[in-house]
Amino acid sequence: MDALICAFHKSVLKGLVVIAFIITGPFVTMGQGDVLDTELTLRYNDVSVSSILKSITRKTGYHFTYDTDLIQPERIVSVKMITEPLKSVLDTIFHDRMLSYSIIDNHIILYRALNDEAPVITEKGREPAYFISGIITDEDNGQALPYATIGIKSKAIGAVSNYEGVFNLKLSKEYMEDTLIISYLGFLSRIIPVSQAVNNHYNIKLTRKYVPIPEVIIRNRDPEELIRNARNNIPDNYGNSPANITAFYRESVLKKEKIMLYSEAVIELYKSPYTSTLLNDQVKIYKSRKINNINISDTLTFKLKSGLEGCLELDGIKNTFDFMLENSLEDYDYRMTDIVNIDDEAAFVVEFEQKETIEDMALPKGVLYINTTNYGIHGAEFSINEKYIDEIEKTMIQQTARGYRIKARSMKYRVNYIFLNGRFFLNHVRGDLEFYARKKNKLFGNAFNISFEMAVNKIDTVNVHRFSREERAPVHSIFSETISAYDREFWGTDMYVKPEESIMEALSRINARMEEYKANNSQ
């Protein structure tokens, strides 16, 4: 296989690998559009729904997954048509059910789409889940604020808004007396009672906060000194004790705008102390699922290897970012450019970029946010310096692809930490990689976008435990290839995968599902 070793020089990302492979034969599983558009010749009079679905399975190779209470498989129907697309056949069979269809591997999922307008979702035998939604914008110009933090004040429950600033959140009854805190870099935070928010689709307008500190103070602060202070204060800021973290992980491969591979999982992390320890971080996959949307018309695709490990390695406080290492400071130019507000805390903004005299390797460039009081790192946003990205072919890409020329176009990363009860915790990690692949002797090629993302929604520092050997996930593997089963009991009515939704939307539905599943299986 063709290995593209996507690791920063000096191990900023250790072992993150993109596999590019040539498709040499047809796949059994077609894409969602392909199978639903497939024309079938059917005619049935007074037969059960289950019999028709079994017949369709024999013709297409796709199995059906559904809630029997919703579908009523023994219901008698008639299908009087000659040749129609499968979607039309299903619409005819379930004309009174208002169903939607999704494809997961070789399964056709039949479900009824949730009504996102309903503030309370109540199902038989379950506690109500309270639904909060809205958009977060800049009060001055109305622009959406992406990746804002929405959560319960002083508790490790919350999520992140999507790129358009849109958010949804599901909460149980126990949080009705709490308050939501909405925060964004450089803006004043807003606090809203949960009981007030459940009945509204909010446009939450945040006001910019200008820190009244003289410019001379900014100019006179040595950014390298700030970075050294941040390293020295890691034990105080990030704690000497471990934590168990529940998170949502997902990764995807897109060719142009077409989803080729998509995988997602609820994971549990054992985060070892940030001080000196012989214990490594661990990952346990709680539940996972995937979409394989590759068909015979595709000739090349990519797979991400060690994506889970990449998320752990991007914890740049534990695995010190290259641009924070003492022996690497001489490779970068640093500038302290601003002071901004983060969660009602002031933070220095330190920009960094490799020195122009270094031309034999591609280093990251970006921005680092350092707390002005305790020197904790609130976050980092960085990318491979585009000026030197061609050097990746020399220093980072081991290319053995036969018949294809593959180039890296961009590599972007962001890491955020949340300051909770006097301690910083890893909160959100995302990587976006873009490659261009062209077959030799061809004029045009295709762009492939690969992303991986992890968002934390629960932190436990009391009931902390490590995982057994059997529980630990193979973080060095291709994650999508470790997913073998689809657990309908866990995913329930949320059994359909929505790759286009924001990480925050995914967190809210996954958290509600996980709490319910654990409660039902602890009896």
XYZ file of C-alpha atoms in Angstrom:
523
model
C 0.000 0.000 0.000
C 1.007 3.614 -0.429
C 1.977 5.202 2.873
C 1.900 8.951 3.390
C 3.527 9.560 6.737
C 1.842 12.721 7.935
C 3.963 13.570 10.970
C 5.498 16.907 11.747
C 9.244 17.123 11.818
C 10.542 16.306 15.320
C 7.388 14.258 16.045
C 4.740 16.930 16.472
C 2.412 14.163 15.292
C 3.806 10.712 15.911
C 2.749 7.908 13.651
C -0.235 9.571 11.963
C -0.342 7.876 8.575
C -2.544 8.278 5.530
C -2.859 5.195 3.353
C -3.624 5.774 -0.319
C -4.720 2.666 -2.141
C -5.831 1.769 -5.642
C -9.201 0.064 -5.938
C -8.697 -3.009 -8.042
C -12.133 -4.581 -8.067
C -15.843 -3.931 -7.540
C -17.258 -3.446 -4.079
C -20.384 -5.201 -2.872
C -21.541 -2.086 -1.068
C -22.746 0.723 -3.274
C -23.159 4.307 -2.146
C -26.439 5.509 -0.726
C -27.490 7.227 -3.929
C -26.512 4.219 -6.037
C -28.564 1.589 -4.244
C -31.604 3.803 -3.656
C -31.611 4.759 -7.331
C -31.263 1.161 -8.488
C -34.321 0.157 -10.522
C -36.114 -3.004 -9.409
C -38.880 -4.984 -11.005
C -41.408 -5.957 -8.329
C -45.048 -6.938 -8.155
C -46.618 -8.266 -4.959
C -50.233 -8.688 -3.947
C -51.208 -9.021 -0.308
C -47.884 -10.059 1.163
C -46.134 -9.038 4.370
C -43.701 -6.132 4.513
C -40.978 -8.483 5.796
C -41.392 -10.729 2.727
C -40.941 -7.775 0.376
C -37.866 -6.560 2.241
C -36.328 -10.044 2.109
C -36.949 -10.129 -1.637
C -35.251 -6.751 -2.053
C -32.308 -8.045 0.006
C -31.903 -11.005 -2.364
C -31.931 -8.677 -5.372
C -29.583 -5.995 -4.003
C -27.430 -7.681 -1.367
C -28.502 -5.025 1.151
C -30.074 -5.947 4.488
C -32.688 -3.821 6.242
C -32.391 -2.469 9.787
C -35.431 -0.948 11.462
C -37.578 -0.618 14.566
C -40.291 -3.281 14.342
C -42.800 -1.055 16.154
C -42.321 1.578 13.489
C -42.189 -0.688 10.441
C -44.660 -3.431 11.508
C -43.036 -6.106 9.303
C -46.076 -8.425 9.369
C -48.328 -5.755 7.934
C -49.911 -6.854 4.632
C -49.387 -4.601 1.607
C -49.455 -4.738 -2.180
C -46.857 -3.401 -4.608
C -48.324 -2.887 -8.056
C -45.511 -1.635 -10.215
C -43.210 -2.994 -12.889
C -39.846 -1.193 -12.708
C -39.093 1.620 -10.274
C -36.080 2.929 -8.297
C -35.718 1.295 -4.891
C -36.495 4.579 -3.127
C -39.846 4.759 -4.947
C -40.571 1.173 -3.944
C -39.878 1.964 -0.306
C -41.927 5.172 -0.478
C -44.841 3.139 -1.778
C -44.569 0.476 0.910
C -44.240 3.026 3.721
C -46.325 5.858 2.276
C -48.055 6.424 5.630
C -44.939 6.197 7.805
C -42.921 9.304 6.768
C -39.673 7.370 6.735
C -36.143 8.298 5.750
C -33.416 5.991 4.452
C -29.677 5.851 5.097
C -26.948 3.427 4.118
C -24.402 1.975 6.548
C -22.143 -0.607 4.904
C -24.543 -3.138 3.329
C -27.496 -2.134 5.520
C -30.410 0.087 4.545
C -31.568 1.897 7.667
C -35.283 2.687 7.871
C -36.080 5.375 10.405
C -38.291 8.328 11.123
C -36.313 11.572 11.221
C -36.390 13.355 14.563
C -38.248 16.632 14.786
C -35.582 19.122 15.765
C -38.202 21.746 16.627
C -39.548 19.794 19.601
C -38.052 21.129 22.855
C -38.687 17.856 24.718
C -38.188 14.380 23.282
C -40.063 11.745 25.262
C -40.022 8.026 24.522
C -41.727 5.200 26.313
C -39.752 4.040 29.331
C -37.218 6.861 29.061
C -36.555 10.082 30.905
C -37.334 13.231 28.857
C -34.410 14.805 27.034
C -34.597 18.601 26.870
C -33.564 20.062 23.539
C -31.814 23.428 23.220
C -30.794 24.960 19.900
C -29.630 28.219 18.373
C -26.844 30.123 16.673
C -23.974 32.102 18.168
C -23.078 35.386 16.452
C -20.964 38.515 16.812
C -23.194 41.288 18.180
C -21.370 43.944 16.135
C -21.618 42.456 12.640
C -23.909 39.426 12.940
C -21.251 36.989 11.728
C -21.435 33.422 12.983
C -18.877 32.374 15.605
C -17.575 28.858 14.893
C -16.316 26.493 17.606
C -17.847 28.413 20.486
C -18.131 26.501 23.754
C -21.583 25.727 25.166
C -21.860 23.923 28.484
C -23.163 23.670 32.001
C -21.382 26.128 34.253
C -18.816 24.494 36.601
C -19.563 21.003 35.271
C -17.899 18.873 32.611
C -20.975 18.749 30.379
C -20.967 20.596 27.094
C -19.913 20.754 23.474
C -18.734 22.963 20.602
C -20.690 24.883 17.956
C -20.184 24.040 14.291
C -18.528 26.143 11.603
C -21.747 28.130 11.035
C -22.094 28.861 14.761
C -25.129 26.564 15.031
C -25.605 24.450 18.140
C -27.985 21.858 19.554
C -27.855 20.386 23.031
C -29.796 17.649 24.794
C -29.902 17.691 28.578
C -31.649 15.548 31.164
C -33.974 16.859 33.839
C -31.237 17.052 36.481
C -29.735 20.078 34.721
C -32.912 22.167 34.557
C -31.875 24.295 37.545
C -28.371 24.896 36.184
C -27.122 27.601 33.854
C -25.546 27.482 30.413
C -22.337 29.380 29.797
C -21.478 30.339 26.221
C -17.933 31.486 25.591
C -15.771 32.401 22.637
C -12.236 33.585 22.208
C -12.053 37.379 22.612
C -15.711 37.812 23.618
C -17.592 38.261 26.878
C -19.234 35.062 28.024
C -23.007 34.834 28.379
C -24.883 32.914 31.039
C -28.433 31.693 30.389
C -30.643 29.615 32.718
C -31.269 26.162 31.257
C -34.960 26.390 32.113
C -35.193 29.545 30.014
C -33.277 28.101 27.066
C -35.272 24.886 26.495
C -38.210 26.703 24.957
C -36.258 28.920 22.591
C -34.192 28.723 19.432
C -31.594 31.263 20.492
C -29.596 33.737 18.487
C -26.967 34.288 21.139
C -25.103 37.497 20.421
C -21.710 37.799 22.080
C -19.984 41.119 22.734
C -16.308 41.618 22.053
C -14.161 42.164 25.114
C -11.288 44.583 24.757
C -8.660 44.073 27.426
C -7.548 47.555 28.602
C -3.814 46.855 28.820
C -1.374 49.412 27.377
C 0.319 48.391 24.146
C 3.720 48.990 25.713
C 3.099 46.103 28.098
C 2.375 43.827 25.157
C 5.514 44.883 23.329
C 7.696 44.392 26.393
C 6.623 40.802 27.080
C 9.052 38.246 25.699
C 6.981 35.523 23.937
C 9.707 32.929 24.516
C 9.577 33.736 28.226
C 5.807 33.200 28.162
C 6.295 29.762 26.578
C 8.883 28.811 29.209
C 6.509 29.937 31.964
C 3.741 27.830 30.382
C 5.978 24.731 30.436
C 7.071 25.345 34.034
C 3.473 25.730 35.238
C 2.113 22.529 33.656
C 1.970 20.600 36.992
C -0.076 23.334 38.662
C -2.357 23.986 35.668
C -3.030 20.454 34.417
C -2.880 18.477 37.636
C -0.914 15.610 39.132
C -3.774 13.102 39.016
C -5.316 11.096 36.156
C -8.832 11.464 34.727
C -11.336 9.382 32.816
C -12.827 11.229 29.866
C -15.793 10.387 27.643
C -15.465 11.768 24.131
C -16.860 11.538 20.619
C -14.432 10.693 17.803
C -14.961 10.782 14.065
C -12.907 10.687 10.893
C -13.757 11.022 7.223
C -12.331 10.869 3.729
C -13.916 13.037 1.016
C -13.188 13.055 -2.689
C -14.186 16.543 -3.768
C -17.426 16.799 -1.765
C -18.326 13.119 -1.877
C -17.994 11.136 1.348
C -16.021 7.984 0.625
C -15.325 6.763 4.169
C -16.809 7.929 7.452
C -16.382 6.445 10.925
C -17.513 7.614 14.336
C -17.353 6.311 17.884
C -18.048 7.007 21.508
C -14.721 6.524 23.231
C -13.423 6.590 26.764
C -9.954 7.893 27.590
C -7.684 7.292 30.501
C -5.623 10.475 30.690
C -2.522 9.885 32.787
C -1.093 12.739 34.897
C 0.603 15.586 33.042
C 3.561 15.354 35.387
C 6.265 12.703 35.052
C 4.707 9.235 34.907
C 5.401 5.861 33.368
C 1.710 5.404 32.554
C 0.532 6.133 29.010
C -2.853 7.448 27.921
C -5.332 4.732 26.963
C -8.353 4.556 24.649
C -11.386 2.307 24.941
C -13.935 2.223 22.129
C -17.373 2.126 23.702
C -19.473 1.965 20.501
C -18.577 2.607 16.869
C -20.000 2.534 13.344
C -19.027 3.520 9.808
C -20.051 4.258 6.228
C -18.148 2.739 3.310
C -19.255 4.680 0.257
C -16.712 3.412 -2.277
C -18.002 1.979 -5.520
C -16.601 0.555 -8.712
C -16.334 3.980 -10.357
C -13.709 5.036 -7.805
C -10.112 4.167 -8.605
C -8.219 5.703 -5.689
C -8.988 6.568 -2.098
C -7.260 7.180 1.212
C -7.489 5.728 4.681
C -6.306 7.330 7.894
C -4.078 5.190 10.080
C -3.512 6.003 13.753
C -6.189 8.710 13.866
C -6.991 7.909 17.503
C -3.318 7.998 18.351
C -3.033 11.286 16.453
C -5.687 12.853 18.726
C -3.730 11.797 21.802
C -0.441 13.022 20.347
C -2.044 16.388 19.564
C -2.383 16.941 23.298
C 0.591 19.265 23.009
C 0.858 19.853 26.744
C 1.534 16.187 27.466
C 3.413 15.570 24.196
C 5.067 18.949 24.049
C 4.438 20.832 20.823
C 7.592 21.242 18.785
C 7.183 25.024 18.899
C 7.236 24.876 22.733
C 10.359 22.728 23.138
C 13.394 24.536 24.501
C 15.707 23.143 21.851
C 13.293 24.160 19.062
C 12.740 27.785 20.042
C 15.657 28.823 17.853
C 13.833 27.438 14.788
C 10.907 29.866 15.104
C 10.124 33.563 15.098
C 7.678 34.471 17.892
C 5.513 37.575 18.217
C 3.118 38.505 20.992
C 0.391 40.263 19.028
C -2.592 40.697 21.315
C -4.376 39.972 24.584
C -7.838 38.434 24.288
C -10.570 37.130 26.538
C -11.208 33.375 26.846
C -13.906 32.181 29.258
C -13.587 35.466 31.171
C -9.827 34.907 31.478
C -7.274 37.136 29.729
C -4.825 35.349 27.403
C -1.709 36.413 25.521
C -1.793 35.722 21.782
C 1.587 34.435 20.594
C 2.111 33.905 16.870
C 4.918 31.697 15.613
C 6.448 30.767 12.259
C 9.613 28.995 11.200
C 12.563 31.239 10.496
C 13.248 32.102 6.880
C 16.746 30.683 7.203
C 15.287 27.184 7.661
C 14.431 25.931 4.195
C 15.020 22.187 4.381
C 11.886 21.208 6.318
C 8.261 22.210 6.789
C 7.415 23.335 10.314
C 4.074 24.450 11.721
C 3.018 28.067 11.916
C 0.113 29.413 13.910
C -0.991 30.953 17.178
C -0.790 29.973 20.839
C -3.098 31.294 23.597
C -1.435 31.607 27.035
C -3.312 32.656 30.186
C -2.013 35.987 31.499
C -2.319 34.928 35.161
C -1.368 31.272 35.489
C 0.313 30.758 32.060
C -1.960 27.853 31.203
C -2.383 27.029 27.501
C -5.976 27.643 26.416
C -5.363 26.356 22.917
C -3.302 26.319 19.753
C -4.176 26.659 16.073
C -1.515 25.810 13.534
C -0.804 24.482 10.081
C 2.158 23.378 8.027
C 3.806 26.457 6.571
C 2.470 26.563 3.003
C 5.673 28.219 1.828
C 7.535 24.995 2.528
C 4.787 22.413 2.196
C 6.466 20.926 -0.873
C 9.232 19.815 1.483
C 6.761 17.287 2.892
C 7.525 15.107 -0.104
C 11.152 15.026 1.008
C 10.762 14.800 4.770
C 7.322 13.387 5.542
C 5.878 11.437 2.606
C 7.040 7.951 1.873
C 5.378 7.511 -1.502
C 5.333 4.149 -3.254
C 2.091 4.631 -5.171
C 2.349 3.073 -8.588
C 0.934 5.194 -11.342
C -0.080 8.147 -9.136
C 1.497 11.412 -8.131
C 0.361 12.531 -4.654
C 1.055 15.943 -3.135
C 0.082 17.471 0.193
C -1.791 20.754 -0.165
C -2.539 21.700 3.425
C -2.417 20.344 6.973
C -4.324 22.257 9.625
C -4.802 21.469 13.315
C -6.502 22.970 16.340
C -6.348 21.940 19.993
C -8.416 23.497 22.784
C -8.376 23.055 26.553
C -11.132 23.865 29.018
C -10.416 25.510 32.372
C -12.646 23.732 34.866
C -12.554 24.048 38.661
C -9.043 25.455 38.639
C -7.577 22.904 36.210
C -7.118 22.660 32.444
C -8.454 19.604 30.567
C -8.196 18.563 26.925
C -11.478 19.587 25.285
C -11.362 19.527 21.466
C -8.921 18.270 18.829
C -9.274 18.516 15.057
C -7.056 17.842 12.071
C -7.809 18.670 8.420
C -5.520 17.303 5.706
C -5.792 17.905 1.976
C -4.019 15.896 -0.724
C -4.038 16.106 -4.481
C -3.683 12.869 -6.450
C -3.117 12.714 -10.198
C -2.579 9.662 -12.303
C 0.633 9.856 -14.280
C 0.199 10.953 -17.895
C -3.175 12.535 -16.965
C -3.781 16.263 -17.080
C -6.228 16.508 -14.166
C -6.514 14.838 -10.791
C -8.684 14.907 -7.670
C -8.515 16.552 -4.278
C -8.975 14.371 -1.189
C -9.866 15.869 2.191
C -9.175 13.839 5.300
C -10.307 14.969 8.734
C -10.298 13.584 12.242
C -11.871 15.148 15.292
C -12.392 14.430 18.966
C -14.605 16.412 21.354
C -14.875 15.813 25.085
C -18.247 15.874 26.806
C -17.621 14.349 30.237
C -14.677 14.413 32.649
C -14.394 12.286 35.785
C -11.542 12.858 38.253
C -13.040 10.783 41.077
C -13.888 7.326 39.715
C -10.731 6.920 37.645
C -9.488 3.571 36.344
C -7.219 2.180 33.657
C -8.454 -0.255 31.011
C -7.602 -3.915 30.747
C -5.582 -5.220 27.816
C -8.759 -6.636 26.230
C -10.561 -3.288 26.474
C -7.848 -1.095 24.969
C -8.330 0.078 21.398
C -5.679 -0.615 18.735
C -4.798 3.069 18.294
C -2.066 2.286 15.733
C -4.547 0.710 13.315
C -6.837 2.033 10.607
C -9.828 2.835 12.805
C -12.498 2.149 10.164
C -11.180 -1.379 9.682
C -11.610 -2.209 13.375
C -15.389 -1.636 13.194
C -17.147 -4.927 12.550
C -20.604 -4.747 14.099
C -23.475 -2.286 14.282
C -25.111 -2.271 17.730
C -28.740 -1.452 17.097
C -29.549 -1.636 20.823
C -27.144 1.220 21.501
C -27.824 3.510 18.543
C -31.608 2.958 18.663
C -33.605 5.600 16.807
C -30.331 7.436 16.215
C -29.068 4.525 14.118
C -28.448 6.714 11.085
C -25.094 8.422 10.671
C -25.056 12.111 9.725
C -21.503 12.962 8.678
C -22.409 16.521 7.794
C -23.612 17.476 11.267
C -21.504 19.520 13.642
C -19.398 17.837 16.300
C -21.628 19.504 18.878
C -24.821 18.014 17.457
C -23.166 14.615 17.472
C -22.090 15.072 21.090
C -25.568 15.927 22.316
C -27.286 12.945 20.724
C -24.463 10.534 21.582
C -24.358 11.634 25.226
C -28.097 11.128 25.649
C -27.910 7.707 23.991
C -24.949 6.600 26.104
C -26.536 7.582 29.422
C -29.715 5.707 28.510
C -27.829 2.630 27.334
C -25.754 2.455 30.505
C -28.832 2.873 32.675
C -30.701 0.091 30.854
C -27.759 -2.300 31.018
C -26.843 -1.706 34.644
C -30.019 -3.299 35.934
